Short mmCIF file of C-alpha atoms in Angstrom, two decimals:
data_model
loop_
_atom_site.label_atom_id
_atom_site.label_comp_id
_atom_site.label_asym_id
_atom_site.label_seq_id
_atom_site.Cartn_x
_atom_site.Cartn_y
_atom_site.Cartn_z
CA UNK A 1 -15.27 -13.97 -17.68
CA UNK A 2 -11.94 -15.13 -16.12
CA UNK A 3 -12.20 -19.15 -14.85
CA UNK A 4 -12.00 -19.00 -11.11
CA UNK A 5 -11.30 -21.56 -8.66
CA UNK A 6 -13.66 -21.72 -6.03
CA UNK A 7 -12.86 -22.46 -2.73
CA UNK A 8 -16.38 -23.86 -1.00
CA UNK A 9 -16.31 -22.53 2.96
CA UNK A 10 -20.23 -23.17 3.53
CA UNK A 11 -20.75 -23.88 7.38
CA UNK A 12 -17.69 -23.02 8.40
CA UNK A 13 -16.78 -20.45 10.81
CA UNK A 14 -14.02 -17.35 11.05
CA UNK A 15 -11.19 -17.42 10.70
CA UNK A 16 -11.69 -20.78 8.28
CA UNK A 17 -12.95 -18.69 5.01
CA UNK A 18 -10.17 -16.23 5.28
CA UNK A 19 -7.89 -18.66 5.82
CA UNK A 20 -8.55 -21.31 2.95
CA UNK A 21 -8.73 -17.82 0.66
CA UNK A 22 -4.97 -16.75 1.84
CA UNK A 23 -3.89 -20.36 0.55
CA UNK A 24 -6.62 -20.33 -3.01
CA UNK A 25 -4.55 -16.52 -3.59
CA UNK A 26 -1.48 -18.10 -2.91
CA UNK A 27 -1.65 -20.91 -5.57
CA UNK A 28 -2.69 -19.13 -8.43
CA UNK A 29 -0.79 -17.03 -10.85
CA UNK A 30 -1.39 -12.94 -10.52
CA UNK A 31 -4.26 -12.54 -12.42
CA UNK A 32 -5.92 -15.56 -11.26
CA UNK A 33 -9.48 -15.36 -9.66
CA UNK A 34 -10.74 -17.19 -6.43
CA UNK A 35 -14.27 -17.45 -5.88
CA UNK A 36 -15.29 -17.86 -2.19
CA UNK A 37 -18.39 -19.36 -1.26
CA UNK A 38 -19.34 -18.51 2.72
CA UNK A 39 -22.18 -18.38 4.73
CA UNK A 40 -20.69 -16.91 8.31
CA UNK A 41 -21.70 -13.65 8.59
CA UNK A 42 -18.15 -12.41 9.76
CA UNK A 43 -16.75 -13.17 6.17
CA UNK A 44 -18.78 -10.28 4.82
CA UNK A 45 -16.16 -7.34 7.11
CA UNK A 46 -12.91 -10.03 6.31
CA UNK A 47 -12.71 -10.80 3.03
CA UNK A 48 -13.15 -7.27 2.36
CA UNK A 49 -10.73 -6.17 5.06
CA UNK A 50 -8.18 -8.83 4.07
CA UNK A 51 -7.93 -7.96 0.19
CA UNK A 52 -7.12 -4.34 1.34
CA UNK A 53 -4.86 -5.30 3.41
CA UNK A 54 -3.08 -7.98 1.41
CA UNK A 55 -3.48 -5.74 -1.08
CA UNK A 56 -5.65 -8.41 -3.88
CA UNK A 57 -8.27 -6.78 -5.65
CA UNK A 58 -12.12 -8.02 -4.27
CA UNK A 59 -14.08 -7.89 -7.79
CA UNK A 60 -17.38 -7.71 -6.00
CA UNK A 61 -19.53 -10.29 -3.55
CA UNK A 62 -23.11 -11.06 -4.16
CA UNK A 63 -25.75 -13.33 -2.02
CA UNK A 64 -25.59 -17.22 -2.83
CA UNK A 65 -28.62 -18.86 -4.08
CA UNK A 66 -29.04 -20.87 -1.02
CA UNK A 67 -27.59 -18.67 1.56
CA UNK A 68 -24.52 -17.01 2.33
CA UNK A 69 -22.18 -14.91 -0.23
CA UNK A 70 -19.89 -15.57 -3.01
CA UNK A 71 -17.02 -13.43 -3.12
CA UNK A 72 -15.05 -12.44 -6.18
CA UNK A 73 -11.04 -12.55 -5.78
CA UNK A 74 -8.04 -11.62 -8.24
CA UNK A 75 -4.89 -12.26 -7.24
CA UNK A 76 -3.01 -8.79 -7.59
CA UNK A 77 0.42 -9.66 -6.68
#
C-alpha cells in the first residue's frame, strides 16, 4: 500500500474538507495519495464530486472507527 498523507478534517464543516484536500492534491507528486479523514456528512457527495471533476482518482472511502469517513485520494495529474 502506497504511504498517504492524511489530511485530518474531523469537526469541521463544508467547504473546509474539500478545501484542505484541493491543497493535500496539490502538494504531492502524481501518484501521491491523500487520505481524508471527515465527519460532515456533506463530504460524502464532494469529495466524490470533486475528484470527478478535478479529474483525481477517489480509491474508495470507508466509515472511520470513531465516526465519520476516510477517503482514499491519488493524485492523477
Amino acid at each position: 500500500m502506497t504511504d498517504a498523507v492524511t489530511v485530518d478534517c474531523i469537526g469541521l464543516s463544508c467547504p473546509i474538507p474539500v478545501v484542505r484536500l484541493a491543497g493535500a492534491i496539490a502538494a504531492v507528486e502524481v501518484g501521491g495519495v491523500v487520505e481524508l479523514l471527515a465527519d460532515d456528512p456533506g463530504a460524502r457527495v464532494d469529495v466524490p464530486v470533486w475528484c470527478r471533476l478535478k479529474d483525481q482518482e477517489l480509491l474508495g472511502q470507508h466509515d472511520r472507527q470513531g465516526g465519520g469517513w476516510v477517503f482514499r485520494v491519488r493524485r492523477a495529474r
